């Protein structure tokens, strides 16, 4: 990812048009043939080869020689396309430091109208990087990581849009490809801080979970790792896996979220709360 950030400014129009052609080509091909790129970009073969070699050096594109010479976008290239679009739209003007890295995303600080956070979704990245899985999933023109990562970002954005400001979540600013731009939260993860009034803080979390539930949304990955603390207030983050309250297991999923939170407050602050009362209050 650092690679894409480094090269956002040095990407020229030929390289950008090749990345865009690859993105389109990957709807049809697992490995986009050179011929396709020639037609799509109207560039000469030597120009394309030169630009592709640079894009590969920067970790944006990969080459595969069998059964034919083909090229594919990888996360670095997809990151770059998203950043280029967001920059062009004026949503962001520069990328800052790494804020966090999770199982399925990386989050950077960025400069927008003010400081913002940009989350790059990375679904299927690791599992699909193995050669075997690449062959299995990519041969017939599917590109699961790209589609899954974009869907994940769209889903997270959808939740933030539906919940802000009723529920304490980051303000959604923009969404492009596999990225979500949102307000930057200044504060630690709940797991890493000591809250002044744990009892009230727990109430505040449950109150937000309840309002989300009333809006039809269950987080479904709620824990002390997905709550930030800013000026003594809780901010619920990381929403791509939310489910609707019309889900057949809605109550069980909401119950698991509550269990996670109650277990944390019990462990760290010795708070005892009745699980059923809390669940009833949230879903009732
Ligand atoms: N709006 C934000 N402002 C500041 N920091 C953020 C923001 N969103 C995310 N972060 C930081 O990035 C980290 C990862 O974000 P998030 O929890 O959304 O994704 P994730 O942990 O990768 O997802 P998963 O739980 O699937 O691993 C957070 O723990 C937090 O440190
Ligand atoms: Mg998380």
mmCIF file of C-alpha atoms and ligand atoms in Angstrom:
data_model
loop_
_atom_site.group_PDB
_atom_site.id
_atom_site.type_symbol
_atom_site.label_atom_id
_atom_site.label_comp_id
_atom_site.label_asym_id
_atom_site.label_seq_id
_atom_site.Cartn_x
_atom_site.Cartn_y
_atom_site.Cartn_z
ATOM 1 C CA UNK A 1 0.000 0.000 0.000
ATOM 2 C CA UNK A 2 2.846 2.345 0.739
ATOM 3 C CA UNK A 3 3.759 1.782 -2.888
ATOM 4 C CA UNK A 4 0.530 3.189 -4.238
ATOM 5 C CA UNK A 5 0.703 6.172 -1.934
ATOM 6 C CA UNK A 6 4.234 6.910 -3.038
ATOM 7 C CA UNK A 7 3.345 6.911 -6.706
ATOM 8 C CA UNK A 8 -0.009 8.652 -6.675
ATOM 9 C CA UNK A 9 1.599 11.831 -7.911
ATOM 10 C CA UNK A 10 4.008 10.376 -10.435
ATOM 11 C CA UNK A 11 1.478 8.315 -12.381
ATOM 12 C CA UNK A 12 1.265 9.784 -15.884
ATOM 13 C CA UNK A 13 -1.747 9.717 -18.200
ATOM 14 C CA UNK A 14 -0.560 6.630 -20.123
ATOM 15 C CA UNK A 15 -0.099 4.638 -16.947
ATOM 16 C CA UNK A 16 -3.470 5.771 -15.704
ATOM 17 C CA UNK A 17 -5.170 4.810 -18.932
ATOM 18 C CA UNK A 18 -3.542 1.365 -18.781
ATOM 19 C CA UNK A 19 -4.750 0.855 -15.210
ATOM 20 C CA UNK A 20 -8.265 1.890 -16.253
ATOM 21 C CA UNK A 21 -8.175 -0.470 -19.227
ATOM 22 C CA UNK A 22 -7.024 -3.297 -16.961
ATOM 23 C CA UNK A 23 -9.852 -2.563 -14.561
ATOM 24 C CA UNK A 24 -12.383 -2.809 -17.393
ATOM 25 C CA UNK A 25 -10.654 -5.824 -18.920
ATOM 26 C CA UNK A 26 -10.794 -7.726 -15.662
ATOM 27 C CA UNK A 27 -14.568 -7.967 -15.960
ATOM 28 C CA UNK A 28 -13.917 -10.315 -18.885
ATOM 29 C CA UNK A 29 -10.485 -11.771 -18.313
ATOM 30 C CA UNK A 30 -8.594 -13.116 -15.335
ATOM 31 C CA UNK A 31 -5.448 -12.057 -17.155
ATOM 32 C CA UNK A 32 -6.001 -9.246 -19.606
ATOM 33 C CA UNK A 33 -4.261 -9.886 -22.943
ATOM 34 C CA UNK A 34 -1.933 -7.315 -24.429
ATOM 35 C CA UNK A 35 -4.158 -7.082 -27.514
ATOM 36 C CA UNK A 36 -7.023 -5.910 -25.333
ATOM 37 C CA UNK A 37 -4.839 -3.196 -23.822
ATOM 38 C CA UNK A 38 -3.739 -2.044 -27.269
ATOM 39 C CA UNK A 39 -7.317 -1.660 -28.456
ATOM 40 C CA UNK A 40 -8.525 -0.085 -25.242
ATOM 41 C CA UNK A 41 -5.734 2.467 -24.838
ATOM 42 C CA UNK A 42 -4.832 3.065 -28.524
ATOM 43 C CA UNK A 43 -1.186 3.161 -27.431
ATOM 44 C CA UNK A 44 1.658 1.464 -29.261
ATOM 45 C CA UNK A 45 2.854 -1.917 -28.075
ATOM 46 C CA UNK A 46 6.245 -0.537 -27.095
ATOM 47 C CA UNK A 47 4.657 2.284 -25.081
ATOM 48 C CA UNK A 48 2.355 -0.187 -23.325
ATOM 49 C CA UNK A 49 5.212 -2.556 -22.537
ATOM 50 C CA UNK A 50 7.306 0.247 -21.098
ATOM 51 C CA UNK A 51 4.442 1.547 -18.961
ATOM 52 C CA UNK A 52 3.505 -1.954 -17.803
ATOM 53 C CA UNK A 53 7.063 -2.578 -16.657
ATOM 54 C CA UNK A 54 6.888 0.515 -14.477
ATOM 55 C CA UNK A 55 3.467 -0.402 -13.110
ATOM 56 C CA UNK A 56 4.787 -3.866 -12.232
ATOM 57 C CA UNK A 57 7.829 -2.394 -10.524
ATOM 58 C CA UNK A 58 5.506 -0.303 -8.350
ATOM 59 C CA UNK A 59 3.420 -3.321 -7.382
ATOM 60 C CA UNK A 60 0.286 -2.188 -9.202
ATOM 61 C CA UNK A 61 0.112 -4.837 -11.917
ATOM 62 C CA UNK A 62 1.056 -8.514 -12.208
ATOM 63 C CA UNK A 63 2.110 -10.530 -15.224
ATOM 64 C CA UNK A 64 1.263 -14.134 -15.977
ATOM 65 C CA UNK A 65 2.811 -15.945 -18.958
ATOM 66 C CA UNK A 66 0.543 -19.003 -19.195
ATOM 67 C CA UNK A 67 -1.486 -19.935 -21.167
ATOM 68 C CA UNK A 68 -0.929 -16.550 -22.858
ATOM 69 C CA UNK A 69 0.768 -13.313 -21.819
ATOM 70 C CA UNK A 70 -1.702 -11.560 -19.572
ATOM 71 C CA UNK A 71 -1.757 -8.738 -17.048
ATOM 72 C CA UNK A 72 -3.856 -8.182 -13.954
ATOM 73 C CA UNK A 73 -4.460 -5.336 -11.595
ATOM 74 C CA UNK A 74 -3.439 -6.001 -7.982
ATOM 75 C CA UNK A 75 -4.404 -4.071 -4.831
ATOM 76 C CA UNK A 76 -1.663 -1.487 -5.340
ATOM 77 C CA UNK A 77 -3.102 -0.590 -8.745
ATOM 78 C CA UNK A 78 -6.675 -0.557 -7.521
ATOM 79 C CA UNK A 79 -5.625 1.698 -4.614
ATOM 80 C CA UNK A 80 -3.988 4.052 -7.076
ATOM 81 C CA UNK A 81 -7.095 4.256 -9.278
ATOM 82 C CA UNK A 82 -9.292 5.030 -6.290
ATOM 83 C CA UNK A 83 -6.866 7.666 -5.039
ATOM 84 C CA UNK A 84 -6.663 9.224 -8.501
ATOM 85 C CA UNK A 85 -10.456 9.511 -8.697
ATOM 86 C CA UNK A 86 -10.800 10.892 -5.177
ATOM 87 C CA UNK A 87 -8.036 13.404 -5.881
ATOM 88 C CA UNK A 88 -9.606 14.450 -9.169
ATOM 89 C CA UNK A 89 -12.939 15.025 -7.435
ATOM 90 C CA UNK A 90 -11.244 17.144 -4.793
ATOM 91 C CA UNK A 91 -12.265 14.772 -1.993
ATOM 92 C CA UNK A 92 -8.680 14.369 -0.872
ATOM 93 C CA UNK A 93 -5.443 16.113 -1.784
ATOM 94 C CA UNK A 94 -2.804 14.070 0.018
ATOM 95 C CA UNK A 95 -2.339 10.807 1.823
ATOM 96 C CA UNK A 96 -0.929 10.820 5.343
ATOM 97 C CA UNK A 97 0.202 8.260 7.853
ATOM 98 C CA UNK A 98 -1.093 4.758 8.449
ATOM 99 C CA UNK A 99 -3.793 4.778 11.149
ATOM 100 C CA UNK A 100 -4.489 1.092 11.404
ATOM 101 C CA UNK A 101 -4.297 -2.215 9.699
ATOM 102 C CA UNK A 102 -6.884 -4.908 10.256
ATOM 103 C CA UNK A 103 -7.619 -8.342 8.881
ATOM 104 C CA UNK A 104 -9.406 -6.963 5.882
ATOM 105 C CA UNK A 105 -8.405 -3.344 5.497
ATOM 106 C CA UNK A 106 -5.794 -0.652 5.825
ATOM 107 C CA UNK A 107 -6.731 2.809 7.057
ATOM 108 C CA UNK A 108 -4.757 5.977 6.326
ATOM 109 C CA UNK A 109 -5.072 9.539 7.398
ATOM 110 C CA UNK A 110 -5.619 11.869 4.436
ATOM 111 C CA UNK A 111 -6.149 15.522 3.759
ATOM 112 C CA UNK A 112 -9.588 16.506 2.491
ATOM 113 C CA UNK A 113 -11.379 19.704 3.396
ATOM 114 C CA UNK A 114 -9.894 18.890 6.766
ATOM 115 C CA UNK A 115 -8.186 15.783 8.062
ATOM 116 C CA UNK A 116 -10.063 12.628 7.026
ATOM 117 C CA UNK A 117 -9.605 8.867 7.225
ATOM 118 C CA UNK A 118 -9.547 6.653 4.131
ATOM 119 C CA UNK A 119 -10.200 2.955 4.501
ATOM 120 C CA UNK A 120 -8.974 0.609 1.763
ATOM 121 C CA UNK A 121 -10.921 -2.647 1.915
ATOM 122 C CA UNK A 122 -8.851 -5.746 1.250
ATOM 123 C CA UNK A 123 -11.179 -8.701 1.040
ATOM 124 C CA UNK A 124 -9.696 -11.926 -0.242
ATOM 125 C CA UNK A 125 -6.286 -10.398 -0.734
ATOM 126 C CA UNK A 126 -4.259 -12.860 1.239
ATOM 127 C CA UNK A 127 -6.093 -16.024 0.317
ATOM 128 C CA UNK A 128 -6.110 -15.127 -3.368
ATOM 129 C CA UNK A 129 -2.440 -14.355 -3.503
ATOM 130 C CA UNK A 130 -1.558 -18.043 -3.525
ATOM 131 C CA UNK A 131 -0.928 -19.455 -6.986
ATOM 132 C CA UNK A 132 -3.357 -22.311 -6.542
ATOM 133 C CA UNK A 133 -6.276 -20.105 -5.597
ATOM 134 C CA UNK A 134 -5.362 -17.687 -8.313
ATOM 135 C CA UNK A 135 -5.763 -20.420 -10.861
ATOM 136 C CA UNK A 136 -8.945 -21.747 -9.354
ATOM 137 C CA UNK A 137 -10.746 -18.464 -9.066
ATOM 138 C CA UNK A 138 -9.269 -16.321 -11.754
ATOM 139 C CA UNK A 139 -9.014 -18.553 -14.794
ATOM 140 C CA UNK A 140 -12.542 -18.030 -15.992
ATOM 141 C CA UNK A 141 -12.403 -14.287 -15.780
ATOM 142 C CA UNK A 142 -13.590 -13.851 -12.227
ATOM 143 C CA UNK A 143 -11.858 -11.372 -10.067
ATOM 144 C CA UNK A 144 -13.212 -12.109 -6.617
ATOM 145 C CA UNK A 145 -10.918 -9.920 -4.520
ATOM 146 C CA UNK A 146 -11.676 -6.827 -6.555
ATOM 147 C CA UNK A 147 -15.426 -7.333 -6.486
ATOM 148 C CA UNK A 148 -15.548 -8.438 -2.845
ATOM 149 C CA UNK A 149 -13.428 -5.486 -1.723
ATOM 150 C CA UNK A 150 -15.594 -3.005 -3.612
ATOM 151 C CA UNK A 151 -18.778 -4.539 -2.228
ATOM 152 C CA UNK A 152 -17.373 -4.405 1.270
ATOM 153 C CA UNK A 153 -16.646 -0.673 0.914
ATOM 154 C CA UNK A 154 -20.075 -0.013 -0.578
ATOM 155 C CA UNK A 155 -21.709 -1.866 2.278
ATOM 156 C CA UNK A 156 -19.789 0.006 4.924
ATOM 157 C CA UNK A 157 -20.610 3.341 3.303
ATOM 158 C CA UNK A 158 -24.273 2.375 3.134
ATOM 159 C CA UNK A 159 -24.343 1.692 6.886
ATOM 160 C CA UNK A 160 -22.536 4.911 7.774
ATOM 161 C CA UNK A 161 -24.957 6.887 5.548
ATOM 162 C CA UNK A 162 -27.950 5.265 7.191
ATOM 163 C CA UNK A 163 -26.661 5.715 10.744
ATOM 164 C CA UNK A 164 -24.923 9.081 10.861
ATOM 165 C CA UNK A 165 -25.657 11.177 12.888
ATOM 166 C CA UNK A 166 -28.312 9.251 14.813
ATOM 167 C CA UNK A 167 -25.691 6.737 15.860
ATOM 168 C CA UNK A 168 -22.191 7.754 16.883
ATOM 169 C CA UNK A 169 -20.232 6.644 13.782
ATOM 170 C CA UNK A 170 -17.690 8.453 11.587
ATOM 171 C CA UNK A 171 -19.234 10.916 9.126
ATOM 172 C CA UNK A 172 -19.275 9.277 5.664
ATOM 173 C CA UNK A 173 -17.672 11.617 3.121
ATOM 174 C CA UNK A 174 -17.172 9.615 -0.073
ATOM 175 C CA UNK A 175 -16.856 6.132 -1.476
ATOM 176 C CA UNK A 176 -14.949 5.001 -4.535
ATOM 177 C CA UNK A 177 -14.145 1.460 -5.665
ATOM 178 C CA UNK A 178 -12.889 -0.366 -2.535
ATOM 179 C CA UNK A 179 -12.424 2.768 -0.442
ATOM 180 C CA UNK A 180 -14.475 4.740 2.055
ATOM 181 C CA UNK A 181 -13.546 8.280 3.059
ATOM 182 C CA UNK A 182 -14.869 9.321 6.461
ATOM 183 C CA UNK A 183 -14.208 11.788 9.225
ATOM 184 C CA UNK A 184 -11.006 11.234 11.153
ATOM 185 C CA UNK A 185 -11.553 10.180 14.746
ATOM 186 C CA UNK A 186 -8.957 11.426 17.186
ATOM 187 C CA UNK A 187 -8.706 8.898 19.909
ATOM 188 C CA UNK A 188 -7.652 5.435 20.936
ATOM 189 C CA UNK A 189 -9.405 2.107 20.551
ATOM 190 C CA UNK A 190 -11.552 1.252 23.580
ATOM 191 C CA UNK A 191 -9.350 -1.764 24.211
ATOM 192 C CA UNK A 192 -6.343 0.483 24.791
ATOM 193 C CA UNK A 193 -7.695 3.113 27.133
ATOM 194 C CA UNK A 194 -9.198 3.590 30.542
ATOM 195 C CA UNK A 195 -12.574 5.253 30.443
ATOM 196 C CA UNK A 196 -13.423 7.536 33.354
ATOM 197 C CA UNK A 197 -16.952 6.239 33.998
ATOM 198 C CA UNK A 198 -17.210 2.692 32.642
ATOM 199 C CA UNK A 199 -20.812 2.304 33.735
ATOM 200 C CA UNK A 200 -21.963 5.331 31.776
ATOM 201 C CA UNK A 201 -19.720 4.485 28.878
ATOM 202 C CA UNK A 202 -21.263 1.030 28.585
ATOM 203 C CA UNK A 203 -24.731 2.591 28.668
ATOM 204 C CA UNK A 204 -23.726 4.925 25.885
ATOM 205 C CA UNK A 205 -22.522 2.034 23.720
ATOM 206 C CA UNK A 206 -25.717 0.088 24.297
ATOM 207 C CA UNK A 207 -27.775 3.183 23.536
ATOM 208 C CA UNK A 208 -26.010 3.524 20.171
ATOM 209 C CA UNK A 209 -26.466 -0.182 19.414
ATOM 210 C CA UNK A 210 -30.151 0.264 20.201
ATOM 211 C CA UNK A 211 -30.581 3.242 17.880
ATOM 212 C CA UNK A 212 -28.787 1.350 15.108
ATOM 213 C CA UNK A 213 -31.143 -1.585 15.709
ATOM 214 C CA UNK A 214 -34.129 0.720 15.461
ATOM 215 C CA UNK A 215 -32.720 1.946 12.147
ATOM 216 C CA UNK A 216 -32.660 -1.696 10.997
ATOM 217 C CA UNK A 217 -28.923 -2.296 11.324
ATOM 218 C CA UNK A 218 -26.901 -4.748 13.447
ATOM 219 C CA UNK A 219 -23.125 -4.258 13.505
ATOM 220 C CA UNK A 220 -22.324 -7.967 13.845
ATOM 221 C CA UNK A 221 -18.603 -7.541 14.570
ATOM 222 C CA UNK A 222 -18.890 -5.299 17.592
ATOM 223 C CA UNK A 223 -16.130 -5.507 20.178
ATOM 224 C CA UNK A 224 -13.685 -3.323 22.110
ATOM 225 C CA UNK A 225 -11.569 -3.301 18.914
ATOM 226 C CA UNK A 226 -14.228 -1.604 16.818
ATOM 227 C CA UNK A 227 -15.025 1.227 19.208
ATOM 228 C CA UNK A 228 -12.943 4.396 19.307
ATOM 229 C CA UNK A 229 -12.968 6.852 22.191
ATOM 230 C CA UNK A 230 -12.917 10.551 21.284
ATOM 231 C CA UNK A 231 -13.372 13.233 23.950
ATOM 232 C CA UNK A 232 -14.847 10.654 26.280
ATOM 233 C CA UNK A 233 -17.482 9.593 23.716
ATOM 234 C CA UNK A 234 -17.762 6.259 21.930
ATOM 235 C CA UNK A 235 -17.594 6.058 18.134
ATOM 236 C CA UNK A 236 -18.626 2.748 16.558
ATOM 237 C CA UNK A 237 -16.481 1.859 13.515
ATOM 238 C CA UNK A 238 -15.934 -1.004 11.041
ATOM 239 C CA UNK A 239 -19.381 -1.672 9.549
ATOM 240 C CA UNK A 240 -18.911 -3.688 6.320
ATOM 241 C CA UNK A 241 -20.355 -6.911 7.775
ATOM 242 C CA UNK A 242 -23.553 -5.354 9.162
ATOM 243 C CA UNK A 243 -26.780 -7.286 8.744
ATOM 244 C CA UNK A 244 -30.374 -6.094 8.669
ATOM 245 C CA UNK A 245 -32.746 -6.635 11.574
ATOM 246 C CA UNK A 246 -34.869 -8.651 9.124
ATOM 247 C CA UNK A 247 -32.120 -11.311 9.095
ATOM 248 C CA UNK A 248 -33.463 -14.697 10.307
ATOM 249 C CA UNK A 249 -30.782 -14.771 13.030
ATOM 250 C CA UNK A 250 -31.018 -11.087 13.884
ATOM 251 C CA UNK A 251 -31.529 -11.654 17.587
ATOM 252 C CA UNK A 252 -28.635 -14.112 17.899
ATOM 253 C CA UNK A 253 -26.310 -11.774 15.997
ATOM 254 C CA UNK A 254 -27.308 -8.792 18.117
ATOM 255 C CA UNK A 255 -26.844 -11.004 21.172
ATOM 256 C CA UNK A 256 -23.299 -11.868 20.159
ATOM 257 C CA UNK A 257 -22.431 -8.168 19.739
ATOM 258 C CA UNK A 258 -23.784 -7.489 23.212
ATOM 259 C CA UNK A 259 -21.969 -10.498 24.684
ATOM 260 C CA UNK A 260 -18.656 -9.184 23.336
ATOM 261 C CA UNK A 261 -19.180 -5.773 24.863
ATOM 262 C CA UNK A 262 -20.451 -7.049 28.223
ATOM 263 C CA UNK A 263 -17.578 -9.541 28.447
ATOM 264 C CA UNK A 264 -15.062 -6.756 27.884
ATOM 265 C CA UNK A 265 -16.560 -4.496 30.563
ATOM 266 C CA UNK A 266 -16.761 -7.390 32.969
ATOM 267 C CA UNK A 267 -13.151 -8.389 32.396
ATOM 268 C CA UNK A 268 -11.630 -4.941 32.430
ATOM 269 C CA UNK A 269 -13.927 -2.945 34.743
ATOM 270 C CA UNK A 270 -15.592 -5.716 36.765
ATOM 271 C CA UNK A 271 -18.993 -4.492 35.631
ATOM 272 C CA UNK A 272 -21.845 -6.949 35.928
ATOM 273 C CA UNK A 273 -24.795 -6.568 33.585
ATOM 274 C CA UNK A 274 -27.588 -8.925 32.794
ATOM 275 C CA UNK A 275 -27.249 -10.089 29.242
ATOM 276 C CA UNK A 276 -30.965 -10.680 28.658
ATOM 277 C CA UNK A 277 -31.921 -7.281 30.014
ATOM 278 C CA UNK A 278 -29.393 -5.596 27.758
ATOM 279 C CA UNK A 279 -30.488 -7.593 24.714
ATOM 280 C CA UNK A 280 -34.144 -6.917 25.440
ATOM 281 C CA UNK A 281 -33.418 -3.239 25.733
ATOM 282 C CA UNK A 282 -31.519 -3.133 22.445
ATOM 283 C CA UNK A 283 -33.958 -5.194 20.394
ATOM 284 C CA UNK A 284 -37.202 -4.504 22.200
HETATM 285 N N1 LIG B 1 -12.493 7.061 11.000
HETATM 286 C C1 LIG B 1 -11.363 6.676 11.594
HETATM 287 N N2 LIG B 1 -10.580 7.556 12.241
HETATM 288 C C2 LIG B 1 -9.444 7.181 12.835
HETATM 289 N N3 LIG B 1 -8.964 5.921 12.831
HETATM 290 C C3 LIG B 1 -9.680 4.981 12.204
HETATM 291 C C4 LIG B 1 -10.919 5.295 11.562
HETATM 292 N N4 LIG B 1 -11.415 4.160 11.027
HETATM 293 C C5 LIG B 1 -10.527 3.187 11.325
HETATM 294 N N5 LIG B 1 -9.484 3.656 12.036
HETATM 295 C C6 LIG B 1 -8.320 2.885 12.527
HETATM 296 O O1 LIG B 1 -8.077 1.795 11.649
HETATM 297 C C7 LIG B 1 -8.220 0.544 12.324
HETATM 298 C C8 LIG B 1 -8.890 -0.477 11.421
HETATM 299 O O2 LIG B 1 -10.164 -0.011 11.044
HETATM 300 P P1 LIG B 1 -11.448 -0.953 11.044
HETATM 301 O O3 LIG B 1 -11.669 -1.525 12.393
HETATM 302 O O4 LIG B 1 -12.559 -0.174 10.427
HETATM 303 O O5 LIG B 1 -11.099 -2.115 10.004
HETATM 304 P P2 LIG B 1 -10.475 -3.576 10.256
HETATM 305 O O6 LIG B 1 -10.135 -3.742 11.686
HETATM 306 O O7 LIG B 1 -9.485 -3.788 9.196
HETATM 307 O O8 LIG B 1 -11.566 -4.565 9.971
HETATM 308 P P3 LIG B 1 -11.524 -6.034 10.579
HETATM 309 O O9 LIG B 1 -12.193 -5.898 11.918
HETATM 310 O O10 LIG B 1 -12.265 -6.805 9.562
HETATM 311 O O11 LIG B 1 -10.097 -6.453 10.752
HETATM 312 C C9 LIG B 1 -9.013 0.875 13.571
HETATM 313 O O12 LIG B 1 -8.710 0.008 14.611
HETATM 314 C C10 LIG B 1 -8.560 2.286 13.889
HETATM 315 O O13 LIG B 1 -7.336 2.263 14.587
HETATM 316 MG MG1 LIG B 2 -11.774 -3.483 13.104
#
